[in-house]
XYZ file of C-alpha atoms in Angstrom:
694
model
C -0.005 0.107 0.302
C 1.261 3.372 -1.337
C 0.206 7.088 -1.499
C -0.946 6.736 -4.625
C -3.050 3.218 -4.164
C -4.475 5.331 -1.320
C -5.965 7.952 -2.841
C -6.852 5.442 -5.409
C -8.497 3.463 -3.129
C -10.910 7.131 -2.222
C -11.653 8.020 -5.453
C -12.902 5.081 -6.787
C -15.142 5.013 -3.447
C -16.505 8.414 -3.974
C -17.308 8.308 -7.696
C -19.427 4.613 -7.024
C -20.975 7.534 -4.768
C -21.603 9.471 -6.964
C -23.160 6.842 -8.904
C -20.631 7.146 -11.635
C -19.462 3.699 -14.005
C -15.686 3.636 -13.321
C -13.180 1.269 -15.006
C -9.548 0.545 -13.737
C -6.112 -0.917 -15.669
C -3.498 -1.582 -13.773
C -0.679 -3.989 -13.993
C -1.689 -7.207 -12.779
C 0.138 -8.012 -8.923
C -0.711 -10.515 -7.642
C -3.877 -12.606 -7.080
C -6.273 -9.811 -6.140
C -9.238 -9.453 -8.350
C -8.904 -9.256 -12.493
C -7.339 -11.590 -15.032
C -4.175 -11.247 -16.279
C -4.757 -11.226 -19.926
C -6.664 -7.696 -19.926
C -10.498 -9.794 -19.135
C -12.878 -7.490 -16.937
C -12.659 -9.140 -13.657
C -13.856 -8.713 -10.378
C -15.238 -5.419 -8.979
C -13.289 -3.444 -6.764
C -15.631 -0.272 -4.954
C -17.279 -0.535 -7.597
C -15.085 -0.183 -10.174
C -14.385 -3.749 -13.070
C -11.283 -4.170 -13.545
C -8.774 -5.403 -15.989
C -5.044 -6.344 -14.650
C -2.617 -6.995 -17.485
C 0.559 -8.672 -17.377
C 2.919 -7.380 -15.858
C 7.414 -7.023 -14.614
C 8.200 -6.831 -11.347
C 11.375 -4.058 -11.097
C 14.773 -5.799 -10.757
C 15.154 -3.827 -7.603
C 12.262 -3.253 -6.674
C 9.884 -6.107 -6.662
C 6.652 -4.633 -5.480
C 7.308 -2.367 -8.765
C 4.955 -3.823 -11.317
C 5.353 -2.366 -15.347
C 2.598 -3.603 -17.996
C 3.989 -3.359 -21.571
C 0.228 -2.848 -23.162
C 0.006 -0.969 -26.465
C -2.427 1.755 -26.519
C -3.871 -0.227 -29.290
C -4.973 -2.545 -26.802
C -6.298 0.399 -24.396
C -7.686 2.182 -27.158
C -10.007 -0.590 -26.828
C -10.804 -0.761 -23.496
C -11.732 2.933 -23.395
C -14.047 2.449 -26.254
C -15.787 -0.696 -25.052
C -16.154 1.271 -21.859
C -17.372 4.363 -23.801
C -15.201 6.831 -21.636
C -15.656 10.253 -20.769
C -12.284 11.236 -18.919
C -9.102 9.196 -18.648
C -7.737 9.729 -14.811
C -3.831 8.573 -15.356
C -3.276 8.177 -11.524
C 1.009 9.021 -11.595
C 1.752 7.580 -14.776
C 4.851 7.332 -16.713
C 4.140 3.843 -18.500
C 1.009 2.452 -18.471
C 0.337 5.814 -18.264
C 1.928 6.961 -21.344
C 0.333 4.712 -23.900
C -3.172 5.528 -21.972
C -2.799 9.682 -22.841
C -1.856 8.375 -26.307
C -5.245 5.613 -26.403
C -6.824 8.536 -25.739
C -6.293 10.893 -28.232
C -6.846 8.212 -31.089
C -10.283 8.190 -29.261
C -10.245 12.583 -29.246
C -10.727 11.436 -24.664
C -9.308 14.141 -22.560
C -7.382 13.483 -20.316
C -6.712 13.780 -16.272
C -3.160 13.493 -15.087
C -2.415 13.060 -11.442
C 1.482 14.058 -10.526
C 2.374 12.138 -7.404
C 5.779 10.359 -8.490
C 8.784 12.255 -9.008
C 10.578 9.915 -10.321
C 13.343 11.529 -11.549
C 14.635 12.067 -7.955
C 13.976 8.147 -7.166
C 16.301 7.191 -10.137
C 18.505 9.456 -7.965
C 18.260 7.966 -4.879
C 18.432 4.218 -6.512
C 21.495 4.922 -7.967
C 20.801 5.348 -11.298
C 21.134 9.054 -11.167
C 22.673 9.254 -14.869
C 18.750 8.193 -15.624
C 16.965 11.588 -14.739
C 17.446 13.782 -17.384
C 16.222 10.901 -19.369
C 12.905 10.890 -17.004
C 12.885 14.422 -16.337
C 11.829 15.161 -20.431
C 9.992 11.601 -20.881
C 8.324 13.021 -17.288
C 7.747 16.716 -19.152
C 6.299 15.621 -22.493
C 3.531 13.355 -21.002
C 2.474 16.037 -18.451
C 2.668 18.252 -21.131
C -0.353 16.245 -23.602
C -2.346 15.753 -20.854
C -5.274 18.176 -20.905
C -4.728 19.157 -16.950
C -2.156 18.257 -14.763
C -3.175 17.993 -10.529
C -0.892 18.663 -8.122
C -0.377 17.917 -4.505
C 1.162 20.248 -3.552
C 2.897 24.287 -4.730
C 6.653 22.603 -4.993
C 4.665 19.954 -7.181
C 3.711 22.963 -9.388
C 7.303 24.805 -9.269
C 8.760 21.609 -10.613
C 6.074 21.267 -13.486
C 5.869 24.479 -14.451
C 9.966 24.086 -14.521
C 9.482 21.211 -16.911
C 7.171 23.878 -18.795
C 4.264 22.219 -18.475
C 1.749 25.096 -19.243
C 0.362 26.735 -15.937
C -2.938 27.311 -16.850
C -2.641 22.978 -17.623
C -1.921 22.980 -14.186
C -4.190 22.797 -11.032
C -3.908 22.128 -7.240
C -5.724 18.736 -6.119
C -4.830 17.951 -3.156
C -5.573 15.157 -0.299
C -8.228 14.220 1.886
C -7.501 12.440 5.296
C -10.241 10.242 7.224
C -10.360 12.563 10.719
C -12.283 9.565 12.122
C -9.616 7.040 12.085
C -7.419 8.945 12.528
C -7.829 11.111 16.015
C -5.907 11.511 19.092
C -9.432 9.265 20.130
C -7.221 5.872 18.931
C -4.654 6.533 21.695
C -4.335 3.546 23.490
C -1.159 3.152 26.020
C -1.394 -0.431 26.059
C -0.514 -0.420 22.662
C 2.756 1.516 23.490
C 3.728 -0.351 26.394
C 2.537 -3.524 24.215
C 4.023 -2.785 21.058
C 5.993 0.155 21.671
C 7.758 -1.169 24.058
C 7.468 2.342 26.167
C 8.303 3.175 29.489
C 5.970 5.956 31.061
C 8.254 8.219 30.973
C 9.857 7.655 27.070
C 8.904 9.843 23.605
C 8.090 7.412 21.390
C 9.404 9.313 17.839
C 7.381 7.001 15.272
C 7.968 6.813 11.196
C 4.983 5.207 8.675
C 6.026 4.445 5.387
C 7.799 1.970 2.470
C 10.843 1.240 3.797
C 13.025 2.298 0.469
C 16.075 4.098 -0.710
C 13.940 6.681 -1.459
C 12.514 7.523 1.975
C 15.767 8.239 3.002
C 14.571 5.704 5.908
C 17.977 5.647 7.243
C 18.350 9.040 8.473
C 16.480 7.965 11.463
C 19.813 6.867 12.511
C 20.358 11.016 13.641
C 17.936 10.479 16.301
C 18.086 6.766 17.096
C 19.512 7.378 20.299
C 18.107 10.499 22.128
C 17.317 9.953 25.652
C 13.897 9.063 27.003
C 12.841 7.760 22.973
C 11.663 4.829 22.215
C 11.968 5.058 17.702
C 9.162 3.024 16.142
C 9.539 2.595 12.284
C 5.921 1.497 11.054
C 5.936 -0.140 7.020
C 7.845 -2.995 4.950
C 9.926 -2.522 1.704
C 13.277 -3.930 0.275
C 15.329 -1.877 2.769
C 14.584 -3.313 5.763
C 17.262 -6.034 6.024
C 19.568 -2.788 5.843
C 17.363 0.053 8.241
C 17.078 -3.371 11.462
C 20.897 -3.595 11.134
C 21.101 0.212 11.142
C 19.166 0.865 13.584
C 19.073 -1.827 16.557
C 17.364 -0.057 19.325
C 14.357 0.621 17.102
C 10.871 -1.400 17.289
C 10.396 -2.603 13.919
C 6.320 -3.114 13.802
C 6.230 -4.303 9.250
C 3.126 -3.105 7.418
C 0.163 -1.743 9.772
C -3.437 -1.146 8.150
C -6.280 0.605 8.448
C -7.286 0.540 12.312
C -4.177 -0.959 13.341
C -2.489 2.014 11.939
C -4.617 4.479 13.619
C -4.120 3.018 16.552
C 0.172 2.708 16.105
C -0.158 7.004 14.926
C -1.937 7.636 17.772
C 0.361 6.645 19.591
C 3.397 8.497 18.801
C 4.597 11.135 20.312
C 6.267 12.594 17.717
C 6.084 12.103 14.117
C 9.245 12.491 11.595
C 9.335 12.328 7.934
C 12.968 12.814 6.679
C 12.309 12.343 2.988
C 12.886 14.974 -0.092
C 10.750 13.366 -2.868
C 7.566 13.575 -1.639
C 5.045 15.116 -4.186
C 2.781 15.697 -0.963
C 3.374 13.021 1.749
C -0.422 11.392 2.849
C 1.172 9.727 6.777
C 2.382 13.485 7.857
C -1.452 14.541 7.220
C -2.642 11.385 9.142
C -0.272 12.515 11.858
C -1.458 15.992 12.495
C -4.450 14.311 12.620
C -4.266 11.897 15.304
C -2.903 15.118 16.808
C 1.120 14.608 16.289
C 3.566 17.306 16.244
C 5.519 16.106 13.106
C 9.309 16.748 11.801
C 10.123 16.749 8.515
C 12.367 17.469 5.879
C 12.005 21.749 4.702
C 11.018 20.211 0.834
C 8.504 19.164 -1.551
C 5.063 18.516 -0.072
C 5.561 19.211 3.652
C 6.478 22.710 3.338
C 2.520 22.827 2.565
C 1.652 21.127 5.704
C 4.218 21.511 8.390
C 3.853 25.028 10.145
C 7.142 25.595 11.381
C 6.909 26.462 15.377
C 2.774 25.484 14.620
C 2.243 22.388 14.642
C 5.890 20.911 14.195
C 9.038 21.965 12.406
C 10.640 21.859 9.216
C 14.179 21.101 8.739
C 17.028 21.660 5.800
C 17.295 18.868 3.521
C 20.331 17.148 4.381
C 21.014 18.650 7.722
C 20.601 15.978 10.168
C 22.541 18.027 12.905
C 18.860 20.209 12.067
C 16.600 17.577 12.014
C 17.942 16.364 15.782
C 17.945 19.431 17.815
C 13.942 19.700 15.976
C 13.049 16.077 17.232
C 15.069 16.811 20.564
C 13.038 19.775 21.253
C 10.138 17.999 21.056
C 10.877 15.422 22.407
C 12.074 17.806 26.237
C 9.072 19.893 27.129
C 6.380 18.000 27.108
C 3.960 21.785 27.066
C 5.390 22.696 23.520
C 4.409 19.156 22.446
C 0.931 19.576 24.350
C 0.570 22.278 22.277
C 1.384 21.504 19.069
C -0.468 18.448 18.884
C -3.797 20.569 19.223
C -3.040 22.364 16.163
C -1.927 19.742 14.282
C -5.286 18.400 14.754
C -6.762 21.946 14.475
C -5.126 22.241 11.008
C -6.258 19.395 9.124
C -10.450 19.299 10.308
C -12.464 19.710 7.108
C -10.243 18.225 4.524
C -12.795 14.822 4.873
C -12.393 12.779 0.907
C -15.839 13.626 -0.046
C -14.930 17.612 -0.214
C -11.546 16.328 -2.156
C -13.676 14.315 -4.565
C -15.999 16.486 -4.781
C -12.767 18.577 -6.964
C -11.719 15.906 -8.708
C -15.403 15.296 -10.364
C -15.312 19.237 -10.683
C -11.581 18.883 -13.122
C -13.077 16.211 -15.232
C -15.335 18.540 -15.844
C -12.644 21.156 -16.893
C -10.969 18.869 -18.868
C -14.506 17.780 -20.891
C -15.040 21.264 -21.602
C -11.435 21.550 -22.853
C -11.574 19.028 -25.136
C -15.006 20.084 -26.452
C -16.284 16.854 -24.788
C -19.489 17.629 -22.514
C -19.666 14.513 -20.653
C -23.278 13.031 -21.207
C -25.638 14.183 -18.596
C -22.882 15.517 -16.339
C -22.490 11.820 -16.095
C -18.037 10.800 -15.529
C -17.170 8.232 -16.268
C -13.471 7.741 -15.750
C -10.391 5.027 -16.897
C -8.410 5.062 -13.859
C -5.036 3.355 -14.046
C -3.568 2.027 -10.501
C -0.724 3.041 -10.691
C 2.547 0.159 -8.082
C 4.966 3.329 -8.164
C 3.600 6.161 -6.868
C 4.098 8.213 -3.128
C 2.647 9.308 -0.899
C -0.699 12.475 -1.512
C -0.923 16.260 -1.129
C -2.233 19.178 1.484
C -5.802 20.784 2.696
C -8.830 20.556 0.061
C -8.374 23.793 -1.827
C -10.439 25.924 -5.006
C -8.548 24.837 -8.246
C -5.914 27.383 -9.314
C -4.548 27.497 -12.073
C -1.093 28.703 -10.950
C 0.727 28.009 -8.463
C -1.170 30.416 -5.742
C 1.390 33.468 -3.522
C 3.340 32.424 -0.381
C 1.856 32.964 3.246
C 4.438 34.326 5.245
C 6.347 30.994 6.135
C 9.161 29.185 4.857
C 8.404 28.568 1.012
C 4.222 28.179 2.301
C 1.546 28.953 -0.336
C -1.919 29.316 1.328
C -5.194 28.061 -1.050
C -6.062 30.678 -3.889
C -8.845 29.993 -6.698
C -7.896 32.414 -8.799
C -4.355 33.257 -9.933
C -2.659 36.278 -7.563
C -3.543 40.375 -8.108
C -0.756 42.500 -9.237
C 1.259 43.787 -6.154
C -0.083 46.938 -5.269
C 3.053 48.706 -3.590
C 4.003 52.225 -5.016
C 6.677 52.767 -2.243
C 9.729 49.939 -2.095
C 12.361 50.124 -0.259
C 15.635 47.830 -0.175
C 16.952 47.579 3.383
C 20.522 45.236 3.889
C 24.106 44.689 3.340
C 26.875 43.844 0.893
C 23.844 41.571 -1.438
C 21.336 43.845 -1.503
C 23.571 47.035 -2.769
C 24.137 44.657 -5.516
C 27.899 43.811 -5.082
C 29.560 41.892 -7.708
C 26.369 42.115 -10.091
C 27.916 44.412 -13.094
C 25.235 43.514 -15.705
C 25.315 46.161 -17.603
C 26.604 48.598 -15.416
C 28.666 50.982 -15.187
C 32.183 50.705 -13.194
C 32.167 50.786 -9.964
C 28.021 50.725 -10.207
C 26.442 47.128 -9.155
C 22.540 46.488 -10.276
C 21.754 44.146 -7.505
C 18.491 41.591 -7.172
C 16.749 44.526 -5.390
C 16.855 46.738 -8.008
C 15.728 43.937 -10.754
C 12.559 42.981 -7.260
C 11.840 47.133 -7.816
C 11.643 46.681 -11.447
C 9.347 44.069 -11.674
C 6.844 45.460 -9.205
C 6.695 48.188 -11.058
C 6.028 46.032 -14.583
C 2.768 44.033 -12.447
C 1.547 46.851 -10.770
C -1.640 49.122 -11.730
C 0.738 52.233 -10.790
C 2.671 52.041 -13.632
C 6.133 53.704 -13.470
C 4.309 55.994 -10.330
C 6.166 52.914 -8.034
C 9.460 54.236 -6.763
C 12.138 52.616 -5.097
C 14.854 53.268 -2.480
C 18.224 51.705 -1.227
C 19.742 52.288 1.953
C 21.212 48.442 1.869
C 25.736 49.286 2.291
C 28.042 46.788 2.104
C 29.933 44.890 5.939
C 26.408 46.262 7.419
C 25.073 44.094 10.381
C 21.455 43.626 12.483
C 21.972 47.109 14.769
C 22.754 48.906 11.391
C 19.035 47.309 9.904
C 17.421 47.999 13.070
C 19.069 51.633 13.864
C 19.004 52.728 11.310
C 17.957 51.510 7.683
C 14.778 49.835 9.051
C 13.562 53.821 10.464
C 14.025 55.296 7.174
C 12.899 53.203 5.291
C 9.358 54.072 7.829
C 10.281 57.305 8.046
C 10.055 57.510 3.279
C 6.710 56.015 4.080
C 7.362 52.926 2.296
C 4.251 50.485 1.751
C 7.266 47.275 1.421
C 10.541 46.294 2.687
C 12.517 43.972 2.159
C 15.219 42.896 4.833
C 18.424 40.781 4.091
C 20.653 41.035 6.482
C 22.608 39.156 9.298
C 24.996 36.935 7.475
C 27.402 39.597 8.801
C 27.500 39.383 12.479
C 26.982 34.959 11.669
C 30.559 34.769 10.522
C 31.575 36.703 13.466
C 32.817 35.266 16.347
C 30.207 33.888 18.491
C 27.653 35.273 17.388
C 24.333 35.282 20.022
C 22.092 34.295 17.293
C 18.534 34.666 19.416
C 19.411 37.675 20.696
C 20.353 39.393 17.028
C 16.935 37.425 15.864
C 14.841 39.147 18.628
C 16.055 43.016 17.246
C 15.365 42.218 14.294
C 12.080 41.240 16.034
C 11.079 43.852 16.943
C 11.947 46.342 13.889
C 9.735 44.310 11.758
C 6.892 44.638 14.043
C 6.986 48.441 14.097
C 7.161 48.370 9.852
C 4.336 45.676 10.208
C 2.152 48.829 12.642
C 2.404 50.941 10.108
C 0.441 49.744 7.604
C 3.600 47.797 5.392
C 4.215 44.457 4.231
C 7.811 43.113 4.919
C 9.730 40.644 2.948
C 12.053 38.473 4.938
C 15.276 36.754 2.928
C 16.830 34.832 5.133
C 20.694 35.201 4.969
C 22.701 32.248 3.011
C 25.600 30.164 1.947
C 27.014 28.815 -1.336
C 27.601 25.654 -1.778
C 30.353 25.055 -0.221
C 32.453 22.904 1.793
C 33.904 25.866 4.129
C 30.038 26.979 4.839
C 30.198 23.877 6.608
C 31.301 25.905 9.564
C 29.241 28.675 9.583
C 26.096 26.555 8.792
C 24.705 25.767 12.514
C 24.579 29.166 13.130
C 23.214 30.500 9.299
C 19.944 27.061 9.890
C 19.248 28.370 12.719
C 18.988 32.247 12.582
C 16.914 31.364 9.668
C 14.229 29.592 11.774
C 14.571 32.236 14.147
C 13.891 34.402 10.374
C 10.279 32.024 9.883
C 9.206 32.486 13.116
C 9.586 36.634 13.209
C 7.332 36.232 9.354
C 4.876 33.771 11.549
C 4.470 36.091 13.896
C 4.361 39.952 12.476
C 2.683 38.327 8.824
C 5.776 39.300 7.512
C 6.245 36.920 4.058
C 9.534 34.706 4.152
C 11.800 33.664 1.680
C 14.152 31.438 3.232
C 17.109 30.210 0.695
C 18.694 28.235 2.521
C 15.954 26.629 1.912
C 16.115 25.985 -1.949
C 19.086 24.838 -3.040
C 19.246 26.325 -6.542
C 19.718 29.410 -5.883
C 23.121 28.552 -3.540
C 24.721 26.567 -6.215
C 28.377 27.696 -7.355
C 26.913 28.852 -10.497
C 25.645 31.612 -9.378
C 28.027 33.012 -6.912
C 31.680 36.093 -8.101
C 35.258 34.798 -8.345
C 35.160 36.493 -4.339
C 32.898 33.464 -3.317
C 31.046 35.006 -0.366
C 28.643 37.750 -2.874
C 26.321 36.189 -5.830
C 27.026 37.037 -9.638
C 24.171 38.923 -12.774
C 23.003 35.110 -12.733
C 22.604 34.936 -9.229
C 20.839 38.332 -8.480
C 18.364 37.603 -11.191
C 17.892 34.166 -9.851
C 16.893 35.395 -6.898
C 15.443 38.371 -7.663
C 12.602 36.140 -9.714
C 11.992 33.852 -6.533
C 10.920 37.425 -4.291
C 8.934 38.829 -6.988
C 7.035 34.649 -7.262
C 7.183 35.428 -3.217
C 5.001 39.088 -3.740
C 3.162 37.092 -5.807
C 3.963 39.112 -9.100
C 1.626 36.846 -12.253
C 4.161 35.252 -14.292
C 7.730 35.439 -12.465
C 8.479 31.883 -12.614
C 7.550 31.647 -15.862
C 9.259 35.949 -16.624
C 12.680 34.161 -14.513
C 13.271 30.820 -16.990
C 12.677 33.077 -19.957
C 15.645 35.865 -18.474
C 17.762 32.083 -17.736
C 17.231 31.188 -21.256
C 18.765 34.559 -22.658
C 21.828 34.978 -20.027
C 21.983 31.695 -20.304
C 26.454 31.438 -21.093
C 26.490 34.736 -17.891
C 27.136 32.030 -14.926
C 29.375 30.219 -17.293
C 31.676 33.812 -18.458
C 31.794 34.873 -14.819
C 35.779 34.878 -14.374
C 36.825 32.051 -11.857
C 40.167 32.198 -9.954
C 41.908 29.120 -8.404
C 42.227 28.825 -4.353
C 46.080 30.871 -4.287
C 44.713 33.541 -6.090
C 41.301 34.027 -4.818
C 43.488 33.984 -1.111
C 45.470 36.834 -2.886
C 42.935 39.205 -3.988
C 39.905 38.674 -1.518
C 40.797 36.581 1.403
C 43.395 38.607 2.250
C 41.999 41.992 2.324
C 39.165 41.435 3.680
C 41.344 39.776 6.909
C 43.464 42.683 6.697
C 40.178 45.183 7.057
C 38.786 42.998 9.950
C 43.028 43.281 12.225
C 42.194 46.900 11.437
C 38.980 47.366 13.616
C 37.720 48.509 9.719
C 34.839 47.330 7.133
C 34.433 47.458 3.102
C 31.280 49.292 3.850
C 33.544 52.753 6.219
C 32.597 55.751 4.483
C 30.431 54.576 1.720
C 26.119 56.446 1.772
C 23.510 54.372 0.821
C 23.549 54.109 -3.536
C 19.766 55.472 -3.429
C 18.746 57.111 -0.460
C 15.506 58.721 -1.549
C 12.442 57.087 -2.496
C 12.814 57.533 -6.792
C 10.337 56.439 -9.944
C 11.822 53.183 -11.416
C 11.487 54.573 -14.891
C 10.429 52.724 -17.659
C 10.325 48.545 -16.462
C 8.492 47.225 -19.634
C 11.573 49.349 -21.598
C 13.834 48.091 -19.346
C 13.202 44.531 -18.534
C 13.522 44.113 -22.268
C 17.192 46.057 -22.173
C 18.015 43.741 -19.634
C 16.693 40.257 -21.205
C 18.559 40.950 -24.529
C 21.803 38.729 -24.991
C 24.665 39.875 -25.169
C 25.507 40.189 -28.516
C 28.211 37.418 -28.739
C 25.451 35.266 -27.072
C 22.733 36.154 -29.805
């Protein structure tokens, strides 16, 4: 049982309840219903089944692949008189299903539930990932509508050049009657988990397979006063049992037994980074169990930091351990998180999600010019054996990624594309990154552009106010949190800003023994003051390049970023956590000094900020910029270690020894609010590739 199969069964129940006729076409796996030669067999939740001959994947025999051709599938669709073809996590059989549907003129609704290219890397075949990604893109580009379970899945699809207007959010439901705090059993905790009265039960539920990264649970296996319980089965179980000898392995659990186990946990953990949703997280929340999960993919939409759980940076197992330790050691916090966890999923029943799905079927029929007979939908549902987990809160379908809220990467549900930005007085606050150091793109010698300048241009381009949008930049290189708090933020307020971006703290964090908590508290008070004026605030977390030396400061930056997220939650500020976006910290986006973004990096950050603020089509515009400037990052001069030490490191050290900084005696480059100018002409000029690349 996996997330795809689970959601499919819920869909079939709903279709039966609503009186629709469904046919399931799937690979045959074992002696369950249906015949192996493609002849309709038993009834599954009101649906007839056709189980086709299949073969197992060598590395994961539970995953079955059928080689049935499009002609065979077209015959089944024609015989069923299908109105819609529903493709559940399509890849092999789903591709042939699209071809078959196209020959008959039947609309297709594809559900993106499995990040197969990422799975390939986890299974030791990373060279196959690009080809798999191209296949996935081709498949979803041809589907009438693609349903994505989370905002990160929407981003992934748009990154594959799937038309945003053919993508809609379709989240997953949860059975809040079955998964509930009332299922908690002290008998289960003692007899199965083996926990004593003073032990905290930390649990994981899911497949035991490489893509789930269950081996990362080693980071918490030796925490005192804890009992680690692992529910599930899969090919990795023998290895995991050797790696985690103190853990309790229950094997596969389903139904009420699973609900009892879930409610018996005190903390739920999920380390997988390839989740397009993660249904088990939603079931844990429904059970009143706080969650610690990786801050990538589906969990971003499910877990609200410092409210019902914690998100940690992908790969940061020290951060993972500290988040679990925090909940294990604080009974009051754990109880408070548990209450909010249950509240977070109330109203996410499968009946609501099922009706949303029927609405998507109708949309697909209308888009294909086929109105279902009398409004009757008769989908063909393909069961997938290679799926992942499912998705978050119910929301009206959105044709584009909705605008983010004030937590890391989190996006609220929306029923329409985001409105154009309304701000007319934008002020940037910060240090050298917001000043734009090393972004010399089309600038005179000694002048810099930067991500904030580019963001101002995008705001003017998208705003109904157009050229009346004004912009000031108070950032100065080497400035610290104290400078932002004592001067820059008050000056921004004095200018009457209605939007302030804040990227500050890196210079504090690389100093000796910084007090992260005190720095965050000072910044929090000032952000609250700005918000009290009615202005919006965009908080951007300090970040570092993906270099070995960055490990020295990773814990500091991570702790500060978590506090920034908390500030966003407390004040209603918008948070862009760059460190949680690996694509923004890769080596090619950094200048030769290795501590500042190059022009490509500033462009990438500007478009992420624009997307965070709800600028329409920011992702598409960013892709156009990347295409136009594809050679820029490669053209940036890279220096060897010896030259870098002489040109950049030594001068920095010398200034430090003299008690000086690069910003001494410097004023802000744009201290007053001035019109952004003709944004359309500026954008066209900036996007034009250099003559050498045209």
